[in-house]
mmCIF file of C-alpha atoms in Angstrom:
data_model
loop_
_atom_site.group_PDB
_atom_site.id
_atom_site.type_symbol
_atom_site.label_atom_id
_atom_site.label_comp_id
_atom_site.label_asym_id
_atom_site.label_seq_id
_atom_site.Cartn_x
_atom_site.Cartn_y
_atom_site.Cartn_z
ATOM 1 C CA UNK A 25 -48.539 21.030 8.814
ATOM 2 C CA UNK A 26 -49.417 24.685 7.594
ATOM 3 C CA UNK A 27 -47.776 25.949 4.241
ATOM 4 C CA UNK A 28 -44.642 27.740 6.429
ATOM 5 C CA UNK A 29 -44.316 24.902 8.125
ATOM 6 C CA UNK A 30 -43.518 22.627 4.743
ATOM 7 C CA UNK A 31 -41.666 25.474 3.557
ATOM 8 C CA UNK A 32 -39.225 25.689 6.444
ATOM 9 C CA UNK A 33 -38.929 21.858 6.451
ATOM 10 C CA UNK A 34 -38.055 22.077 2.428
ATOM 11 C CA UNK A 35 -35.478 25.157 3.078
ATOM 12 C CA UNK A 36 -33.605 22.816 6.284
ATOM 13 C CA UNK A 37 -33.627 19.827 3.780
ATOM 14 C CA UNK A 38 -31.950 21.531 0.742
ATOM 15 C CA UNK A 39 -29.962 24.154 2.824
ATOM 16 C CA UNK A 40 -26.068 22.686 2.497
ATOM 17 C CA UNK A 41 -24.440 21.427 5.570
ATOM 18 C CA UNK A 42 -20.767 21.959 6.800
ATOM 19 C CA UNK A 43 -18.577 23.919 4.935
ATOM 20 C CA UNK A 44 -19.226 23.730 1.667
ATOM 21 C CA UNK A 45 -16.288 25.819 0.353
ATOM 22 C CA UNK A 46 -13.877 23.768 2.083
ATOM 23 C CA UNK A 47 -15.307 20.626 0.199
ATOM 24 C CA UNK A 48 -14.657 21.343 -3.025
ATOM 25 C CA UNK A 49 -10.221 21.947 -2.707
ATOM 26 C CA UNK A 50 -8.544 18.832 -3.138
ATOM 27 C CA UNK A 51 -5.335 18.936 -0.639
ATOM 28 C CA UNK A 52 -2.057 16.869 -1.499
ATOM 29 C CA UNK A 53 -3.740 14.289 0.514
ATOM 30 C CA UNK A 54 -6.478 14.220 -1.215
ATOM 31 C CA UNK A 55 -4.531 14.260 -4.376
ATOM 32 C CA UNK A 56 -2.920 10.957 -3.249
ATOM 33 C CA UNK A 57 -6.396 9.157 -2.031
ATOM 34 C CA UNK A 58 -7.342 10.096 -6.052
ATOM 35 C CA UNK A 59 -4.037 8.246 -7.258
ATOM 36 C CA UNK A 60 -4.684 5.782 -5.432
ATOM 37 C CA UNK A 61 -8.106 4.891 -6.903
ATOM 38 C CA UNK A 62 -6.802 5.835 -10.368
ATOM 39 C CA UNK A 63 -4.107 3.176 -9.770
ATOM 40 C CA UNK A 64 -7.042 0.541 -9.099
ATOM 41 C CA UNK A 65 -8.985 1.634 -12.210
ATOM 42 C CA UNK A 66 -5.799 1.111 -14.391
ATOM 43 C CA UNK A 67 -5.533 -2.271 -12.643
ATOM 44 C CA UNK A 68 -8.779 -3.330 -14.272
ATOM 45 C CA UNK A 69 -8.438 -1.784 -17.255
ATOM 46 C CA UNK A 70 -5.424 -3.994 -17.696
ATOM 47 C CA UNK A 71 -6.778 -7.349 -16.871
ATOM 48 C CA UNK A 72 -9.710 -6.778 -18.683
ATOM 49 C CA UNK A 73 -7.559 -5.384 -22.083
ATOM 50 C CA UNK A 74 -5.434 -8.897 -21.667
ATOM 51 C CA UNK A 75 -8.759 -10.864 -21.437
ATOM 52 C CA UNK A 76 -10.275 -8.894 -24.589
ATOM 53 C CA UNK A 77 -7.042 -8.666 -26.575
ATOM 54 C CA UNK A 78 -6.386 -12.565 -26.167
ATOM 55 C CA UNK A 79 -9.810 -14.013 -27.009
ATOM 56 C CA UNK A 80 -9.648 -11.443 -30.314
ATOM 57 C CA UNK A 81 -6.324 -13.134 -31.356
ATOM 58 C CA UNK A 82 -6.639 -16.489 -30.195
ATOM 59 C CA UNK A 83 -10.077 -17.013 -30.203
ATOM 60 C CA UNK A 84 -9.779 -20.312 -27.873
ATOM 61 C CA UNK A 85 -9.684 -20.814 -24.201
ATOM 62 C CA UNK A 86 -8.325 -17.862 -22.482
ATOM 63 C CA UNK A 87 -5.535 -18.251 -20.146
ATOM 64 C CA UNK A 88 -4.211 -15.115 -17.867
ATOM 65 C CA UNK A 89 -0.622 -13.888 -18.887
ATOM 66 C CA UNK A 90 1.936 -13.193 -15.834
ATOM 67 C CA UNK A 91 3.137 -9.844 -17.538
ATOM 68 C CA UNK A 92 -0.741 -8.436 -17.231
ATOM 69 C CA UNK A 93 -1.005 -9.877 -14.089
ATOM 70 C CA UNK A 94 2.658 -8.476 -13.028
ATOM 71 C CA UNK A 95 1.154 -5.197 -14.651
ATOM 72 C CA UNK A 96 -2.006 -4.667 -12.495
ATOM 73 C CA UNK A 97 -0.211 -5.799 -9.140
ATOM 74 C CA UNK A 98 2.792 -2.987 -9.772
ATOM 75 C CA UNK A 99 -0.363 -1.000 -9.811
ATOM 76 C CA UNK A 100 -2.251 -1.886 -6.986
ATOM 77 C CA UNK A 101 0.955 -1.599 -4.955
ATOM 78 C CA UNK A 102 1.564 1.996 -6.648
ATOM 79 C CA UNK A 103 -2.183 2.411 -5.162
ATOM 80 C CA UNK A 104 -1.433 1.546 -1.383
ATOM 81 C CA UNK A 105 1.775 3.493 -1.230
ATOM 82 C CA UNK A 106 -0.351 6.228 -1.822
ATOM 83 C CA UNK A 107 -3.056 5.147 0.355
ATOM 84 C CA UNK A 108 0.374 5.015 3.315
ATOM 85 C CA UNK A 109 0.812 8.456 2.486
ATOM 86 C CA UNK A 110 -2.211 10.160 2.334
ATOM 87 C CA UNK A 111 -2.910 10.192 6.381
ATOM 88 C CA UNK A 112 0.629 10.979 6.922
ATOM 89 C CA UNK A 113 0.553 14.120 4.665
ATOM 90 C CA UNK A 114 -2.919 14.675 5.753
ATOM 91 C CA UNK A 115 -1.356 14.782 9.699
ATOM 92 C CA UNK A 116 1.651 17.026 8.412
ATOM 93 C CA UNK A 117 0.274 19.318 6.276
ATOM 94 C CA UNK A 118 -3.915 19.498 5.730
ATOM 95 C CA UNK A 119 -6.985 17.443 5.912
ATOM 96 C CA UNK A 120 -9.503 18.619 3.468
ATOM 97 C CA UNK A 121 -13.359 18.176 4.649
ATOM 98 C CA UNK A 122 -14.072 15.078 2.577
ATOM 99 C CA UNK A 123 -10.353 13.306 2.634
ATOM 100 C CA UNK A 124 -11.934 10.451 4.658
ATOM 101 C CA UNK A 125 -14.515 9.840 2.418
ATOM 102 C CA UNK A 126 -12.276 10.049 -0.870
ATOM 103 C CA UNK A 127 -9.657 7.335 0.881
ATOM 104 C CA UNK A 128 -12.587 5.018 1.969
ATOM 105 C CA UNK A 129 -13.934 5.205 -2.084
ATOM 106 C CA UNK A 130 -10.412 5.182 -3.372
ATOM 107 C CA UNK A 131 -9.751 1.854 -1.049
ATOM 108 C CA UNK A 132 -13.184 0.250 -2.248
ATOM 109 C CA UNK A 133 -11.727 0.671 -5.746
ATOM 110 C CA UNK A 134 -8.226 0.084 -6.216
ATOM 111 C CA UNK A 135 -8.529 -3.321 -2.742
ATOM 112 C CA UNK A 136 -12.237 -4.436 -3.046
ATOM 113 C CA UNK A 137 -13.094 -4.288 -6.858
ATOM 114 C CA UNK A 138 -10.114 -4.848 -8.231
ATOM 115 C CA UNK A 139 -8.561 -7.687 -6.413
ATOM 116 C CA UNK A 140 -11.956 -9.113 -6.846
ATOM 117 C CA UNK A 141 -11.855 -8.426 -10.593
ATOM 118 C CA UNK A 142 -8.726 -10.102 -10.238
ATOM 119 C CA UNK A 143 -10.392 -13.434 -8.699
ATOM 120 C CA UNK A 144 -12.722 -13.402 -11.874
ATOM 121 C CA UNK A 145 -9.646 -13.626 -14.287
ATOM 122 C CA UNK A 146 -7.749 -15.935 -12.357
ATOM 123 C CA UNK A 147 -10.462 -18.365 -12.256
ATOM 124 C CA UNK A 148 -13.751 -17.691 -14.157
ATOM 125 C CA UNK A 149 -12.476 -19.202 -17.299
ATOM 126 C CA UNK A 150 -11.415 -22.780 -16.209
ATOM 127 C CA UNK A 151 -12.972 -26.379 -15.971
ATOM 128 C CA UNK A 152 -11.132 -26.590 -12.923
ATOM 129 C CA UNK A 153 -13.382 -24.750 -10.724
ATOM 130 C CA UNK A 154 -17.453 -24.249 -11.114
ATOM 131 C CA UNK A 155 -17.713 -20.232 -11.941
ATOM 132 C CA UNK A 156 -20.184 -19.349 -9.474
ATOM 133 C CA UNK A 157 -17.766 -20.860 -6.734
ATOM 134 C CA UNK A 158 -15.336 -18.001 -8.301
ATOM 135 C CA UNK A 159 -17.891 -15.445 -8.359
ATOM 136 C CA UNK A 160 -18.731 -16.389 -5.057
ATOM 137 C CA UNK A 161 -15.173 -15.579 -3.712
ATOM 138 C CA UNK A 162 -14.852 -12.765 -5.788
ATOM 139 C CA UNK A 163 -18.046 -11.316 -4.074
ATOM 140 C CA UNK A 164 -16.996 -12.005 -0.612
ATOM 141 C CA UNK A 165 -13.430 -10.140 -0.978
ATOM 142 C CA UNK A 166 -15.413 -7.431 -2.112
ATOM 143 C CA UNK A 167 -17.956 -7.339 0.708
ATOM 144 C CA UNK A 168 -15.703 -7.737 3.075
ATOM 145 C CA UNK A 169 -13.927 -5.057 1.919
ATOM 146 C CA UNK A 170 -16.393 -2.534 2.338
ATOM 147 C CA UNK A 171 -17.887 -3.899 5.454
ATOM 148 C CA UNK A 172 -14.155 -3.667 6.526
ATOM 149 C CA UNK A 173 -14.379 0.402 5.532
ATOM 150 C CA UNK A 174 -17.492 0.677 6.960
ATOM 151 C CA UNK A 175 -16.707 -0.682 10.449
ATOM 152 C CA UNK A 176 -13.120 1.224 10.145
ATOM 153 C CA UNK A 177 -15.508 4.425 10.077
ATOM 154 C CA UNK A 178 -17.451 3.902 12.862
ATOM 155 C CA UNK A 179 -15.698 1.745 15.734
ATOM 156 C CA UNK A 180 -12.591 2.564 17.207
ATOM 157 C CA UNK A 181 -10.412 0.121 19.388
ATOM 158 C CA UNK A 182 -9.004 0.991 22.593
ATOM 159 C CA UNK A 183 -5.549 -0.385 21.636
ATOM 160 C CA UNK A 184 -5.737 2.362 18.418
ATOM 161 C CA UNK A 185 -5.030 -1.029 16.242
ATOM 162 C CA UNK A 186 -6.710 -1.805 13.129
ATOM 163 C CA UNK A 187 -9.687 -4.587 14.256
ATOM 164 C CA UNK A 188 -9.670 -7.021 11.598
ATOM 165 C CA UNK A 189 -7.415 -7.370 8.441
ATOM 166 C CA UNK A 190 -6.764 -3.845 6.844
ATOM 167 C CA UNK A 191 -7.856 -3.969 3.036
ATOM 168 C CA UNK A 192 -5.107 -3.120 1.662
ATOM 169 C CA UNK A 193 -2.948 -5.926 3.175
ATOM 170 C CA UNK A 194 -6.338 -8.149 2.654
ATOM 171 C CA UNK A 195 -5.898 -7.341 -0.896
ATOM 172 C CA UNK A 196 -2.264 -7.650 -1.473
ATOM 173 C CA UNK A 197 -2.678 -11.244 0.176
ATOM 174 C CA UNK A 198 -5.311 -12.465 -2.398
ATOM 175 C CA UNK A 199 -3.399 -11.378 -4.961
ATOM 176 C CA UNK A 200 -0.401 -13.768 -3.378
ATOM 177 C CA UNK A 201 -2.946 -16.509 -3.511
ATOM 178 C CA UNK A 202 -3.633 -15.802 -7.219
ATOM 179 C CA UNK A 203 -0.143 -15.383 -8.019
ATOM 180 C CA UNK A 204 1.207 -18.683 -6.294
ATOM 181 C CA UNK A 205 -1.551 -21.015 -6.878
ATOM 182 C CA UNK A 206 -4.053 -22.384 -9.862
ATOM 183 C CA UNK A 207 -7.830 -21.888 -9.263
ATOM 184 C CA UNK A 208 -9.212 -24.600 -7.219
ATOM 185 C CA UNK A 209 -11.274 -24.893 -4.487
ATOM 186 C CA UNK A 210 -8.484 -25.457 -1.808
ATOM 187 C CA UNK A 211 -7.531 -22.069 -3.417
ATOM 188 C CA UNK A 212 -11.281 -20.690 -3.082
ATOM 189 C CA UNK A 213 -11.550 -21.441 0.339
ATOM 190 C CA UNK A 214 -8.338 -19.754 0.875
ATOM 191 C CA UNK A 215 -9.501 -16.496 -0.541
ATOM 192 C CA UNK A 216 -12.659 -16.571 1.835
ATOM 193 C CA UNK A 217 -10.457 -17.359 4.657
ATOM 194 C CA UNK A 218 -8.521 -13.894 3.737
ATOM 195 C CA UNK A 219 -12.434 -12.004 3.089
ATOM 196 C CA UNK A 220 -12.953 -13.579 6.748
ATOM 197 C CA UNK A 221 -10.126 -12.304 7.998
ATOM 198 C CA UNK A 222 -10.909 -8.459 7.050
ATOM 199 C CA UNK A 223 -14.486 -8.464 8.669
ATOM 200 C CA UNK A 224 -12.857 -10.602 11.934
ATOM 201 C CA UNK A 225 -12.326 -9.224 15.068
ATOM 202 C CA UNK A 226 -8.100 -9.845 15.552
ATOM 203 C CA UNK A 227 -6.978 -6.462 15.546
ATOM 204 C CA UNK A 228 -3.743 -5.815 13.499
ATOM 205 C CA UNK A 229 -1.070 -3.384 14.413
ATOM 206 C CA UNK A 230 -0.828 0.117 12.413
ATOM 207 C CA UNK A 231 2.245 1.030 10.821
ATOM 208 C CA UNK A 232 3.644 3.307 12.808
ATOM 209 C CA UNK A 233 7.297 4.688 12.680
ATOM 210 C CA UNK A 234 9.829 2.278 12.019
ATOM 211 C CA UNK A 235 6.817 -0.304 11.341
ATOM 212 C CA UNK A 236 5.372 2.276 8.673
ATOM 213 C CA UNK A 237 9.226 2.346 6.842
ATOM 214 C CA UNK A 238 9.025 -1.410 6.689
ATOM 215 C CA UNK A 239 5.929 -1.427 5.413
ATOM 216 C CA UNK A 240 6.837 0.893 2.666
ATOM 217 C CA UNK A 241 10.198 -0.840 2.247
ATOM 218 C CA UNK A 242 8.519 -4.056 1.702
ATOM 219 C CA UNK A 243 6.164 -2.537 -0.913
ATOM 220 C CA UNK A 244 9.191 -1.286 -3.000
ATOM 221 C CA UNK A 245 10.690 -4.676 -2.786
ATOM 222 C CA UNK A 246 7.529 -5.848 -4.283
ATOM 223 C CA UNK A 247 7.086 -3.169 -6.932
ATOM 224 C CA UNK A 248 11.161 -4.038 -7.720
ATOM 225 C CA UNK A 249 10.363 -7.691 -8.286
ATOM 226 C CA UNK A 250 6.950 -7.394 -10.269
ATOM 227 C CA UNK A 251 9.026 -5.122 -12.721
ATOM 228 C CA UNK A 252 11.970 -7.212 -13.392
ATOM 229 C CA UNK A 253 9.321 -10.351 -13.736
ATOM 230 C CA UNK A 254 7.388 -7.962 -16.575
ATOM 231 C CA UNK A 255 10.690 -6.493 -17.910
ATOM 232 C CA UNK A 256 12.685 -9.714 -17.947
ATOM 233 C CA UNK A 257 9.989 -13.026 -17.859
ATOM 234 C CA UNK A 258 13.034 -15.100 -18.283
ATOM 235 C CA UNK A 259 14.415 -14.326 -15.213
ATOM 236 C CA UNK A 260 11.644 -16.926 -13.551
ATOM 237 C CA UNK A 261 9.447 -15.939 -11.112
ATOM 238 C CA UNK A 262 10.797 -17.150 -8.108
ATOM 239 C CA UNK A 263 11.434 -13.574 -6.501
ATOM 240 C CA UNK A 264 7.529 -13.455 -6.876
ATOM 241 C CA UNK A 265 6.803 -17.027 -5.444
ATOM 242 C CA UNK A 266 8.792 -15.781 -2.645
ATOM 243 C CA UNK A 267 7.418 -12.565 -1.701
ATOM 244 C CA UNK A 268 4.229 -14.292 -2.172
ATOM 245 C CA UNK A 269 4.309 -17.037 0.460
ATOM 246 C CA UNK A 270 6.064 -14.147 3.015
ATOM 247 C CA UNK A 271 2.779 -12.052 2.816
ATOM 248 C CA UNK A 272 0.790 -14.672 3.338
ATOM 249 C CA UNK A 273 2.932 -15.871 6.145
ATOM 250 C CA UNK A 274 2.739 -12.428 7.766
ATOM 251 C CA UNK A 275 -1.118 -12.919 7.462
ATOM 252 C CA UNK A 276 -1.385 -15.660 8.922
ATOM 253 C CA UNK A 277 1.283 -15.553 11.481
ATOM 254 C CA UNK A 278 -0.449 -12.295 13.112
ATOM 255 C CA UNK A 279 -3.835 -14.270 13.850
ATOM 256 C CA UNK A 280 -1.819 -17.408 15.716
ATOM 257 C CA UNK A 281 0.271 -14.697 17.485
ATOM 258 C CA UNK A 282 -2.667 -13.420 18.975
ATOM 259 C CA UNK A 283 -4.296 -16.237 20.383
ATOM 260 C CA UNK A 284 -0.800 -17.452 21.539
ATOM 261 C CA UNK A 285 -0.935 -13.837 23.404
ATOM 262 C CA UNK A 286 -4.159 -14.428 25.054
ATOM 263 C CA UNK A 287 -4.202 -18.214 25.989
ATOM 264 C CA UNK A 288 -0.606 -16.881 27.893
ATOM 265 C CA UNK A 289 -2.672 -13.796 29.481
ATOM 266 C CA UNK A 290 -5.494 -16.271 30.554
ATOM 267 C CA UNK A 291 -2.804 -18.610 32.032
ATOM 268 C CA UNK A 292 -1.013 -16.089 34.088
ATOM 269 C CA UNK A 293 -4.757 -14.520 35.041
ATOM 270 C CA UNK A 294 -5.324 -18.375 36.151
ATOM 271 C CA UNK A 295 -2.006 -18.606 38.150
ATOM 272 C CA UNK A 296 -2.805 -14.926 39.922
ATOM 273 C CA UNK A 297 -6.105 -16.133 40.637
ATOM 274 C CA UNK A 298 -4.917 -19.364 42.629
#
């Protein structure tokens, strides 16, 4: 290789690619895909103040509070409202060259870490349940989660649906598990089952039109609920329990629904056939 020769290859390596001026102004969506991971940064900011402020005063065992808890979920569902929005402002109004790669970063924060960082509270300081079994799950909700990104990036479905659990909805659903249930391995295994369900191959159905208001509908039932439990505690939680055991319900429902669909598909392929 003569001394041009490295030269040129040095130029073609440092030279900037695609357009760089375009890169660097943030559009509304954009702006959104940046709440959105501020929202999940907040989240673990406040479960990690309640840990911290707790073992300063008590100084014994530490055991989670609901209103931090209620705190960081509100949070996390202010976070995937604006991860909703972002591709529908994107669509109406302007995509800025790196939106795609902000949401993906944005998602990894506010429904991979965080809900993970959630596990870790909920269950890394009991005698119920060993702590690297917590870890463990912790790990695998954030794996998933990226692998779930990842895959989203690069293979696209012919139906146009979402192939394996979405993150966001993986996330909301392990929080449902933390907020309905004590640590335990049952628990655990439950929270893998949701980490398997992201990196699966069921496809789920985007929200689209009237699906996409419902979705958003039921997110500001959620965010009503998680703010009268923090405002009023004494109000019990059961608006919580409930909303709780309906997202997982949805989660699970959506799996059996499709292999209902496609034992009935191979049936009637069967009764063609003969």
């Amino acid at each position: 290789m003569t001394a041009a020769d490295a030269g040129s290859w040095q130029a073609d390596d440092d030279e900037p690619r695609g357009p760089v001026g375009k890169a660097f102004r943030l559009s509304a969506a954009d702006s959104l895909s940046l709440g959105n991971a501020v929202c999940g940064f907040l989240a673990v900011c406040v479960l990690a103040y309640s840990a911290i402020k707790q073992l300063q005063v008590a100084g014994g065992p530490f055991t989670p509070a609901p209103s931090y808890f209620a705190t960081a979920v509100v949070l996390l569902l202010i976070g995937a409202t604006c991860d909703l929005f972002d591709g529908l402002v994107a669509r109406r109004f302007r995509a800025s060259a790196m939106g795609a790669e902000l949401d993906n970063l944005a998602d990894v924060i506010s429904f991979g870490f965080a809900p993970a960082f959630m596990v870790v509270i909920w269950g890394g300081f009991t005698d119920q349940v060993p702590f690297a079994a917590v870890v463990t799950a912790a790990a695998a909700v954030l794996v998933a989660g990226v692998v779930r990104l990842a895959r989203f990036a690069c293979v696209k479905t012919k139906s146009g649906d979402f192939m394996g659990l979405p993150i966001p909805m993986g996330a909301m659903t392990v929080i449902s598990i933390v907020l309905l249930f004590q640590p335990s391995i049952w628990s655990l295994l439950a929270v893998l089952g949701v980490a398997w369900l992201m990196v699966s191959r069921i496809e789920y159905p985007k929200p689209k039109g009237q699906l996409a208001a419902v979705v958003l509908g039921w997110i500001m039932v959620n965010v009503a609920f998680l703010t009268f439990w923090v405002a009023w505690p004494e109000g019990g939680d059961l608006p919580i329990k409930i909303g709780a055991s309906m997202q997982i319900a949805l989660v699970a429902a959506i799996p059996l629904r499709v292999l209902f669909y496609k034992r009935e598909q191979r049936r009637e392929a069967e009764r063609i056939g003969n």
